[in-house]
XYZ file of C-alpha atoms in Angstrom:
682
model
C 90.566 72.169 99.808
C 92.230 73.474 103.499
C 94.367 75.993 103.581
C 97.175 73.018 105.347
C 96.567 70.719 102.526
C 97.458 72.954 100.337
C 100.173 73.861 101.629
C 101.666 70.808 102.046
C 100.977 69.493 98.391
C 103.158 72.092 97.501
C 106.058 71.611 100.234
C 106.009 68.263 98.844
C 106.635 69.508 95.111
C 110.119 68.341 95.506
C 112.853 71.311 95.608
C 115.128 70.717 92.954
C 118.323 73.419 94.157
C 121.039 71.488 91.753
C 118.606 73.433 88.599
C 116.992 76.361 91.079
C 120.040 76.943 92.771
C 118.575 80.564 93.581
C 114.738 79.755 94.659
C 114.694 76.040 94.481
C 111.812 76.115 92.456
C 110.673 74.131 89.569
C 107.695 74.009 86.144
C 105.686 71.780 88.791
C 105.710 73.466 91.584
C 103.933 76.318 88.939
C 102.076 74.230 87.783
C 100.700 73.176 91.404
C 100.238 76.856 91.815
C 98.410 77.326 88.923
C 95.977 73.925 89.545
C 95.422 75.699 92.925
C 94.119 79.101 92.171
C 91.809 76.816 89.221
C 90.999 74.702 91.989
C 89.802 78.094 94.236
C 87.527 79.347 91.316
C 86.083 75.872 90.324
C 84.907 75.876 94.463
C 82.731 79.051 94.110
C 80.997 77.714 90.345
C 77.829 78.051 88.619
C 75.427 75.485 87.638
C 76.536 77.430 84.012
C 80.660 77.821 85.298
C 80.494 81.856 83.080
C 79.332 83.180 86.721
C 80.805 81.851 89.823
C 80.312 83.842 93.017
C 83.562 84.336 95.542
C 83.717 86.363 98.812
C 85.151 89.535 98.235
C 83.672 92.603 97.256
C 81.136 93.737 94.553
C 81.421 96.890 92.837
C 78.410 98.611 91.018
C 78.345 96.907 88.001
C 77.153 94.489 90.305
C 77.977 90.455 91.189
C 77.269 89.209 86.845
C 79.926 91.906 86.078
C 82.233 90.189 88.495
C 81.820 86.990 87.920
C 82.190 86.983 83.989
C 85.451 89.078 85.445
C 86.868 86.299 86.903
C 86.002 83.835 84.152
C 87.941 85.795 82.028
C 91.093 86.741 84.087
C 91.421 83.425 84.889
C 91.259 81.630 81.727
C 94.587 83.936 81.483
C 96.052 81.140 83.949
C 94.114 77.981 82.795
C 95.098 78.512 78.887
C 98.933 78.538 79.294
C 98.564 75.320 81.996
C 96.129 74.088 79.070
C 98.171 74.792 76.276
C 101.878 73.582 77.429
C 100.564 70.427 79.220
C 103.101 67.658 78.854
C 99.865 65.420 78.284
C 96.535 66.896 77.456
C 94.718 64.308 78.447
C 95.661 64.969 81.859
C 93.109 64.601 83.812
C 93.428 67.887 85.814
C 94.566 69.506 82.557
C 90.486 67.970 81.155
C 89.350 69.330 84.022
C 90.258 72.801 83.520
C 89.427 72.388 79.058
C 86.695 71.395 80.398
C 84.999 73.683 81.904
C 86.400 76.851 80.509
C 85.379 75.854 77.564
C 81.671 75.272 79.280
C 81.566 78.976 80.655
C 82.744 80.561 77.832
C 80.060 79.396 75.540
C 78.028 80.320 78.813
C 78.742 83.927 79.059
C 78.450 84.434 75.765
C 75.274 82.919 74.954
C 72.246 85.363 73.914
C 69.734 85.571 76.409
C 70.675 82.608 78.659
C 70.821 82.091 82.068
C 74.613 83.128 82.920
C 74.903 85.705 79.821
C 77.639 88.547 80.157
C 76.383 92.093 79.997
C 77.826 93.307 77.330
C 79.901 96.561 76.889
C 79.118 99.780 75.883
C 81.076 103.040 74.701
C 83.328 104.112 76.451
C 81.621 107.618 76.362
C 80.571 110.028 79.319
C 77.540 110.159 80.220
C 78.419 106.691 80.243
C 74.725 103.373 79.387
C 76.001 100.049 80.534
C 78.992 98.487 81.714
C 82.850 98.886 80.278
C 84.539 96.171 81.660
C 83.298 93.563 79.489
C 85.980 95.191 76.787
C 88.790 93.859 79.061
C 87.349 90.804 79.799
C 86.970 90.521 75.757
C 90.398 90.926 75.116
C 91.696 88.753 78.299
C 89.063 85.569 76.610
C 90.346 86.825 73.474
C 94.991 86.616 74.959
C 93.198 83.410 76.373
C 91.662 82.237 73.081
C 94.950 82.795 71.303
C 96.748 81.227 74.145
C 95.441 77.832 74.029
C 93.986 78.235 70.275
C 94.495 74.518 69.917
C 92.713 72.103 72.879
C 89.827 75.070 73.185
C 89.050 76.979 69.964
C 89.720 74.245 67.627
C 87.845 71.924 69.487
C 84.717 73.887 69.545
C 81.444 72.838 66.689
C 81.671 75.769 63.945
C 78.212 77.347 65.960
C 79.967 78.076 68.886
C 82.872 79.052 67.638
C 80.089 81.616 65.726
C 78.824 82.318 68.600
C 82.107 83.720 70.889
C 83.715 85.379 67.959
C 80.037 87.318 67.668
C 80.521 88.183 71.548
C 84.453 88.922 70.573
C 83.005 91.787 67.928
C 80.806 93.611 69.402
C 83.512 94.720 71.716
C 86.308 94.800 68.844
C 83.919 97.700 67.884
C 83.421 100.010 71.208
C 85.456 102.961 71.593
C 87.584 102.651 75.055
C 89.476 105.309 77.000
C 92.831 106.962 75.736
C 94.948 105.058 77.990
C 95.771 100.387 77.752
C 92.058 100.159 76.602
C 92.398 101.304 73.581
C 94.769 97.388 73.567
C 91.763 95.440 74.408
C 89.317 95.888 70.793
C 92.287 95.849 69.170
C 92.921 91.993 70.995
C 89.781 91.150 70.319
C 89.541 91.675 66.394
C 93.464 90.091 66.236
C 92.125 87.435 67.140
C 88.776 87.268 65.338
C 92.121 87.900 62.486
C 93.877 85.439 63.119
C 91.394 82.418 63.261
C 89.630 84.154 59.767
C 86.487 85.475 60.949
C 84.844 88.198 60.356
C 87.018 91.555 61.484
C 85.518 94.325 58.350
C 85.037 97.964 59.428
C 87.045 97.103 62.471
C 90.082 99.482 62.670
C 92.609 98.643 65.866
C 96.279 99.741 63.731
C 94.662 102.479 64.694
C 94.874 101.849 68.676
C 97.821 99.884 68.178
C 99.513 103.112 66.793
C 97.709 105.337 69.622
C 99.361 103.337 71.934
C 102.763 103.315 70.412
C 102.600 106.927 70.132
C 102.963 107.040 73.793
C 106.308 105.171 74.597
C 108.984 106.994 76.879
C 112.156 105.098 76.445
C 114.449 102.413 78.591
C 111.316 100.236 77.422
C 109.079 102.391 78.812
C 105.014 103.190 77.811
C 103.115 106.294 79.497
C 99.799 104.437 79.851
C 98.261 107.075 78.016
C 98.731 110.401 77.050
C 99.391 111.820 80.434
C 102.715 110.828 82.336
C 101.956 107.634 83.883
C 104.203 104.993 83.974
C 103.220 102.332 86.423
C 103.236 97.895 86.913
C 100.294 98.338 83.728
C 103.479 98.814 80.968
C 104.191 94.472 82.471
C 101.067 93.478 82.799
C 98.942 95.199 79.799
C 100.990 97.140 77.603
C 103.299 94.546 76.638
C 102.275 91.722 76.832
C 99.137 92.530 74.420
C 100.696 94.293 72.677
C 103.080 91.120 71.658
C 99.884 89.048 71.570
C 98.542 92.106 68.935
C 101.607 91.743 67.067
C 101.650 87.604 66.324
C 97.558 87.423 65.638
C 97.828 90.047 62.732
C 101.018 88.060 61.672
C 103.311 91.706 61.640
C 106.024 90.601 64.188
C 108.782 90.785 61.375
C 107.340 94.337 59.968
C 108.800 97.108 61.181
C 106.751 98.301 63.881
C 106.991 94.397 64.397
C 110.435 94.848 65.505
C 110.647 97.719 66.937
C 108.191 96.470 68.849
C 110.374 92.846 70.235
C 112.800 95.688 70.682
C 110.965 97.429 73.558
C 110.734 94.992 74.722
C 113.995 93.177 75.064
C 115.104 97.631 76.136
C 111.447 96.684 78.761
C 113.304 93.491 80.273
C 116.468 94.514 81.058
C 115.714 97.380 82.953
C 112.283 96.015 85.352
C 114.233 92.763 86.088
C 115.644 95.581 88.287
C 112.398 96.333 90.397
C 112.788 92.491 92.101
C 114.101 92.537 96.128
C 116.576 89.066 96.071
C 113.795 87.154 98.676
C 111.553 87.752 95.528
C 109.488 90.739 96.789
C 108.073 93.591 94.757
C 108.383 96.746 94.195
C 105.271 98.489 95.573
C 104.111 101.087 93.109
C 100.944 101.905 91.298
C 97.453 100.874 91.184
C 95.668 97.637 90.723
C 98.749 96.204 92.296
C 96.711 93.165 93.383
C 97.149 91.472 90.264
C 100.406 90.864 91.943
C 102.064 87.874 89.729
C 100.941 89.639 86.715
C 103.960 91.962 86.497
C 105.898 88.996 84.920
C 103.634 88.774 82.016
C 106.511 90.391 79.594
C 108.890 88.209 80.490
C 107.374 85.782 79.126
C 106.423 86.887 76.273
C 110.108 88.589 75.721
C 111.204 84.984 76.279
C 109.857 83.140 74.022
C 110.519 84.881 70.869
C 113.669 85.561 71.838
C 113.729 89.481 72.487
C 114.519 89.410 76.411
C 118.154 90.732 77.582
C 117.821 87.939 80.496
C 118.816 84.612 79.958
C 116.185 82.512 80.210
C 117.255 80.743 83.607
C 117.085 84.784 84.695
C 113.588 84.535 83.654
C 112.577 81.904 85.380
C 115.356 82.761 88.556
C 112.374 86.443 88.386
C 109.607 84.465 88.150
C 110.047 81.916 90.410
C 111.279 83.841 93.115
C 108.377 86.433 93.252
C 105.196 83.291 93.049
C 107.399 81.634 96.229
C 107.465 85.094 97.783
C 103.766 85.398 96.868
C 102.862 82.156 97.455
C 104.962 82.115 101.606
C 102.932 85.081 102.225
C 99.644 83.417 102.544
C 98.496 84.162 98.718
C 96.002 82.115 96.787
C 96.981 79.261 99.848
C 93.536 78.021 101.635
C 90.831 80.333 99.742
C 90.549 82.687 96.338
C 92.840 84.950 95.453
C 91.607 88.481 97.447
C 92.301 91.886 96.734
C 95.242 92.873 98.414
C 98.403 92.382 97.828
C 99.750 89.534 101.161
C 96.370 89.561 102.963
C 93.934 91.270 102.172
C 94.323 94.994 102.571
C 91.137 96.748 100.459
C 92.229 100.189 100.574
C 94.509 100.197 99.023
C 92.814 98.902 95.158
C 90.590 101.296 93.461
C 86.726 101.315 93.214
C 86.365 99.405 89.686
C 88.372 95.599 91.667
C 85.992 93.264 92.311
C 86.415 89.505 93.668
C 87.647 89.103 90.180
C 90.014 90.942 89.516
C 93.062 89.485 91.575
C 92.988 86.874 88.908
C 95.345 88.908 86.500
C 97.848 87.586 88.184
C 96.843 84.150 85.566
C 98.820 86.147 83.280
C 102.311 86.534 84.964
C 101.633 82.197 84.238
C 102.392 82.549 80.915
C 105.573 81.022 81.056
C 103.819 77.818 81.227
C 102.351 77.810 77.517
C 105.961 76.831 76.256
C 106.848 73.077 76.427
C 108.930 71.710 79.590
C 111.530 71.014 77.505
C 111.983 75.312 76.545
C 115.314 76.537 78.046
C 113.195 78.610 80.083
C 112.038 75.417 81.787
C 115.659 73.039 81.680
C 118.346 76.191 81.491
C 120.322 76.826 85.283
C 118.764 79.869 87.502
C 121.116 82.502 87.208
C 121.020 85.518 89.298
C 118.603 88.074 89.276
C 120.257 92.009 90.072
C 119.587 92.395 93.662
C 121.646 88.831 93.975
C 124.685 90.499 92.558
C 124.998 92.785 95.250
C 124.049 96.922 95.424
C 123.599 98.349 91.854
C 122.025 101.848 90.544
C 119.564 101.658 87.737
C 118.788 104.979 85.849
C 115.495 104.955 84.159
C 115.833 108.952 82.751
C 112.686 109.029 80.664
C 110.915 107.998 83.760
C 112.059 109.581 86.021
C 113.126 106.979 88.898
C 116.310 105.893 89.679
C 116.296 101.483 90.808
C 118.554 100.716 93.797
C 120.186 97.621 95.815
C 121.717 98.101 98.568
C 123.489 94.882 100.091
C 120.836 93.921 102.128
C 118.752 92.695 98.845
C 115.140 95.342 99.240
C 115.195 97.958 96.234
C 114.170 101.157 96.778
C 113.105 103.735 93.874
C 113.527 107.222 93.738
C 110.210 108.353 92.167
C 110.873 112.094 89.846
C 108.683 110.733 87.341
C 105.037 109.209 87.970
C 102.574 111.068 89.028
C 99.142 110.306 87.370
C 98.194 112.913 89.047
C 95.646 113.889 86.320
C 93.144 110.210 86.655
C 90.887 111.152 89.780
C 90.938 108.417 92.822
C 87.944 107.995 94.625
C 86.435 110.652 96.201
C 89.391 112.572 96.942
C 89.463 115.323 96.727
C 93.414 115.778 94.835
C 93.922 113.675 92.641
C 97.584 112.080 93.441
C 97.410 108.934 94.558
C 99.644 107.344 97.139
C 100.791 104.905 95.063
C 102.340 107.933 92.620
C 102.531 110.978 94.447
C 106.003 109.858 96.964
C 109.087 110.153 96.142
C 110.188 107.001 96.745
C 108.507 103.767 96.952
C 110.716 99.678 97.896
C 109.772 96.213 97.810
C 109.315 95.814 101.629
C 107.727 99.832 102.241
C 103.594 100.572 101.449
C 102.982 103.909 101.289
C 100.190 104.426 104.011
C 96.466 104.436 102.871
C 93.240 105.671 104.480
C 94.136 107.933 107.310
C 97.291 107.742 106.593
C 96.591 108.767 103.374
C 95.012 112.135 104.186
C 97.263 113.080 106.584
C 100.019 112.958 103.715
C 103.336 112.253 105.259
C 105.146 108.838 104.959
C 108.005 109.880 101.427
C 106.745 113.133 101.709
C 107.417 116.689 101.622
C 104.493 119.466 103.120
C 103.739 122.358 103.700
C 101.066 122.641 106.533
C 98.583 124.575 107.503
C 97.183 125.722 111.018
C 94.998 122.425 111.279
C 98.594 120.533 110.863
C 96.987 119.033 106.720
C 100.028 118.377 104.607
C 100.074 120.013 101.128
C 100.069 116.688 98.040
C 102.699 116.815 95.480
C 99.974 116.544 92.888
C 100.786 116.572 89.224
C 104.821 117.315 88.468
C 105.857 120.234 86.598
C 109.398 118.824 85.654
C 111.441 116.281 85.765
C 114.893 114.770 85.193
C 117.027 111.801 85.824
C 121.357 112.847 85.792
C 122.838 109.161 86.555
C 122.175 108.509 90.140
C 120.990 111.812 90.737
C 116.687 112.518 89.697
C 114.894 115.513 90.276
C 111.472 116.714 90.379
C 109.715 120.568 90.679
C 106.312 120.460 91.901
C 103.653 123.380 93.779
C 102.001 122.333 97.159
C 98.191 122.097 96.769
C 95.420 121.589 98.918
C 92.259 120.202 97.438
C 93.247 121.026 93.933
C 94.526 124.744 94.315
C 98.052 125.395 94.555
C 99.476 127.736 96.871
C 99.738 131.244 94.825
C 103.958 132.236 95.014
C 104.994 128.176 96.265
C 107.170 125.490 94.726
C 109.553 122.828 95.949
C 112.092 121.553 93.892
C 113.290 118.282 95.183
C 116.957 115.745 94.671
C 117.212 112.383 95.871
C 120.579 111.329 96.074
C 121.168 107.960 97.298
C 124.068 106.222 99.223
C 123.939 102.196 100.362
C 120.335 102.094 102.567
C 119.879 105.557 103.009
C 119.591 108.351 100.640
C 119.295 112.761 101.473
C 116.632 114.034 99.731
C 117.927 117.918 99.391
C 114.531 121.058 98.239
C 114.579 124.236 97.682
C 111.124 125.658 99.132
C 110.259 129.026 97.557
C 107.824 130.068 99.164
C 105.975 133.892 99.970
C 105.444 133.562 103.378
C 106.719 131.169 105.687
C 104.805 128.159 106.647
C 105.206 124.801 108.599
C 106.602 121.988 107.096
C 106.778 118.808 107.410
C 108.596 115.666 105.872
C 108.610 111.644 106.560
C 110.767 108.818 105.774
C 109.592 105.585 104.770
C 106.730 103.896 106.940
C 107.311 100.749 108.036
C 103.981 98.412 108.754
C 103.899 94.677 110.633
C 101.372 92.459 112.307
C 101.798 94.023 116.024
C 102.595 97.872 117.011
C 106.274 99.016 115.661
C 109.615 100.076 118.208
C 110.262 103.461 117.581
C 111.614 106.381 119.398
C 112.902 109.860 119.067
C 115.964 111.403 119.254
C 117.448 115.566 119.127
C 117.934 116.191 115.176
C 115.703 112.537 113.576
C 113.117 109.759 114.543
C 113.435 106.266 114.046
C 110.801 103.247 113.056
C 110.970 99.350 113.155
C 109.724 96.856 112.740
C 109.485 92.804 114.227
C 111.429 91.247 111.454
C 114.069 94.342 112.356
C 112.922 96.512 108.628
C 114.052 100.045 110.583
C 113.046 103.814 108.614
C 114.774 106.449 109.903
C 114.942 110.317 109.838
C 117.336 112.410 110.262
C 117.511 116.506 109.937
C 120.894 117.788 108.259
C 119.837 120.866 106.438
C 117.062 123.544 107.207
C 115.147 122.376 110.009
C 116.438 124.636 112.928
C 115.124 128.106 111.609
C 114.450 130.808 113.770
C 110.530 129.579 115.366
C 109.270 133.657 114.879
C 109.414 133.446 111.151
C 106.433 130.555 111.258
C 104.562 130.623 114.561
C 103.661 127.086 116.195
C 99.961 126.100 114.905
C 97.507 124.950 117.771
C 96.184 122.093 117.831
C 94.032 120.466 115.982
C 92.197 117.852 112.789
C 94.405 115.993 111.394
C 98.179 114.302 112.452
C 98.166 117.725 115.164
C 100.316 120.746 115.726
C 103.774 121.415 114.188
C 105.783 121.965 116.424
C 109.843 121.476 115.071
C 111.574 118.609 115.952
C 110.884 114.719 115.321
C 107.908 113.148 115.501
C 106.754 109.196 114.853
C 103.455 109.000 113.576
C 101.646 105.582 113.247
C 98.343 104.075 112.497
C 96.114 101.325 112.537
C 95.011 99.286 109.493
C 96.249 101.450 107.280
C 98.918 100.231 105.480
C 99.226 96.822 102.839
C 102.174 95.065 104.269
C 100.853 94.879 108.498
C 97.492 96.319 110.551
C 100.049 98.350 112.833
C 101.720 100.929 110.572
C 104.246 103.994 111.347
C 106.790 106.424 109.460
C 108.840 108.627 111.399
C 109.033 112.173 110.911
C 110.186 115.518 111.692
C 108.818 118.798 111.190
C 110.012 122.339 111.063
C 109.617 126.328 109.479
C 110.305 127.452 106.534
C 111.683 131.218 106.004
C 110.154 133.473 102.659
C 112.038 133.091 99.523
C 114.231 130.808 99.708
C 114.420 128.124 101.850
C 117.492 124.575 101.820
C 115.953 121.983 103.544
C 118.015 119.117 103.377
C 116.770 114.846 105.300
C 118.857 112.174 105.629
C 116.674 108.688 105.183
C 117.217 105.810 106.107
C 115.838 102.120 105.150
C 117.647 98.871 106.648
C 116.831 95.795 107.490
C 118.576 94.518 111.327
C 120.736 97.260 111.733
C 120.642 99.435 115.422
C 119.228 102.246 116.535
C 122.065 104.726 116.620
C 121.942 108.078 115.375
C 124.756 108.856 116.111
C 126.080 106.433 113.306
C 123.609 108.698 111.083
C 124.560 111.311 111.447
C 128.125 110.280 110.229
C 127.530 108.134 107.082
C 127.275 112.239 105.011
C 128.244 116.122 105.666
C 126.109 118.317 103.735
C 127.141 122.085 102.407
C 124.332 124.146 101.842
C 126.082 127.568 100.114
C 122.805 129.974 99.194
C 121.233 126.760 96.712
C 124.021 124.720 96.034
C 124.066 121.458 97.498
C 127.034 119.639 98.687
C 127.537 115.827 99.842
C 130.099 113.932 101.213
C 129.679 109.658 102.364
C 127.763 108.575 99.239
C 131.138 106.788 97.535
C 133.729 107.862 96.652
C 132.428 111.963 95.330
C 131.555 114.659 96.863
C 127.582 114.822 95.322
C 127.302 119.113 94.255
C 124.068 120.090 92.837
C 122.857 123.650 93.041
C 119.117 122.737 92.719
C 118.086 125.833 91.847
C 119.255 125.030 87.814
C 119.497 121.014 87.823
C 115.337 120.729 87.185
C 115.167 123.114 84.277
C 111.316 124.490 84.873
C 109.475 127.604 83.628
C 109.589 129.269 87.117
C 106.302 129.477 87.179
C 105.284 129.185 91.132
C 101.316 128.685 92.296
C 99.479 131.767 91.235
C 96.314 130.306 91.683
C 93.461 129.749 94.354
C 93.240 130.761 97.209
C 95.651 131.564 99.547
C 94.817 129.083 101.875
C 96.031 129.269 106.231
C 99.590 129.352 106.476
C 100.937 128.628 109.296
């Protein structure tokens, strides 16, 4: 099916502004998108249906694993479409039902021509493929959702075959993160349909995940402080399904999880812009609409902090935003965000991975008469003007301005202990930045190597910037948030160095104040938000700042407020070298090609200066706004900063003066970098 015919089909679905005044979307739009996305998978089907070969990347696990993943994940989309259909005899719905019944049996048939690889326990050295455990969970989830239509329609030998495959994966030991829920899901489904689950202990796995709860509805993804959308598309949905399948919803543990799910929906609702854009932070972002799964779960259990009208408004806004940008239009889902962009993806993602997006269609499992489909759309937080929403246990402050863009001050999640690709520094551009937004993405590839956008770095003689890496301490106090990190090069801490950063936010701007502790002078650099577009960006520098602007008017700027004019004699300017070049004092714009998920051309405004010896206080104004004029004088006039030792006073953020002592705001042990080589000081 061509691109235009897909767009035409969706466009011909009647808009309903009376029921949906914000998006115009109805359930019919969701069904149309689901059918088209599933139809794109069917175009590349194998004879048995278990090994579709979509265009795109194949991981080191091989094409058979990718085909299994495509079926398991797209089944998450097919299952609610089948389960919630008003007429299961509808030819389109029947086609989905027949196709996935056939595919599941072909993939789990022992010795068959399209048999999927069986997973192995996640212990090093690995002796086989582990991702089958993930797909066992997805298939169990889908079977639970569509049990009446699919599972109950199988013959007893067919049920035994599927149960045997699930049982194998329910026995596997897995990684100490959200993977704990995957064998638990397989076991829970077996128990729910009366299959043998002797010797399986999913309660242990679930208890382990529940122990990682932080507060405000959020879990860390494993024992380390790694927080991201895995809460929305794995942790909460699979816990929700596990309690239902094991019939433990009404136990104290089951009720506690619903309370946590309630809190989560209340905070998650603040991560979506008024135009449906999703805040771009964390790994596996190619799952896209999977971020909606927890909202549907909460609504189905009457556990949501949102009204049904708010839930649908958020969900339809997100799906309409992605489809309007071409996602799943005319081709299968790609590895990327709006367009295909593999550099933002992890090495475990193959051509079938993006179809975890299907779990974001879980609302279709509810009948068309459910309140979430019949209630009047109601405003989400970013529709209602500026807000500030601290999520203290995570270390985040979310805020929206009058432009509807949502911004995050990130002083919590670092994920720095998880190796990412071949990078020598165990952090990731989607975790390590001081700020994220719904309309910008962090730089990848060469932009990540340079580590400029939304980052503060000490800079060596070749122009290489230090990494933020693991956070030593964090604190959120209302609208203020801060953290401490020890700058690193190549996984080694810089001796005698530490950086405390506090973010204080205004409307379309924020102030980031840094206390830099060093035992020798260093060059330093701070970048603003990276803006991307399909054509080169406009940009400029002025006496104490720089700016970049895309064609749609999105503008990012940085302005030096304090500490960027230290005596040059304290730190001689290095000569040119590899990387972003010499760190001469002043402002610069760093431009890249094919280094940003939001467009092939990207650019970041930045400031370059020098520290002193001991304690240096630095303050920078960061501007991100749509449609604003390039007006450095107006930017400077927005705030006034006064510094007295380590005490920073800021006026212009609101009615009251913000006063913060950088030396005491974030309590920590005070031990700066003590190990590793000194490195090349600038």
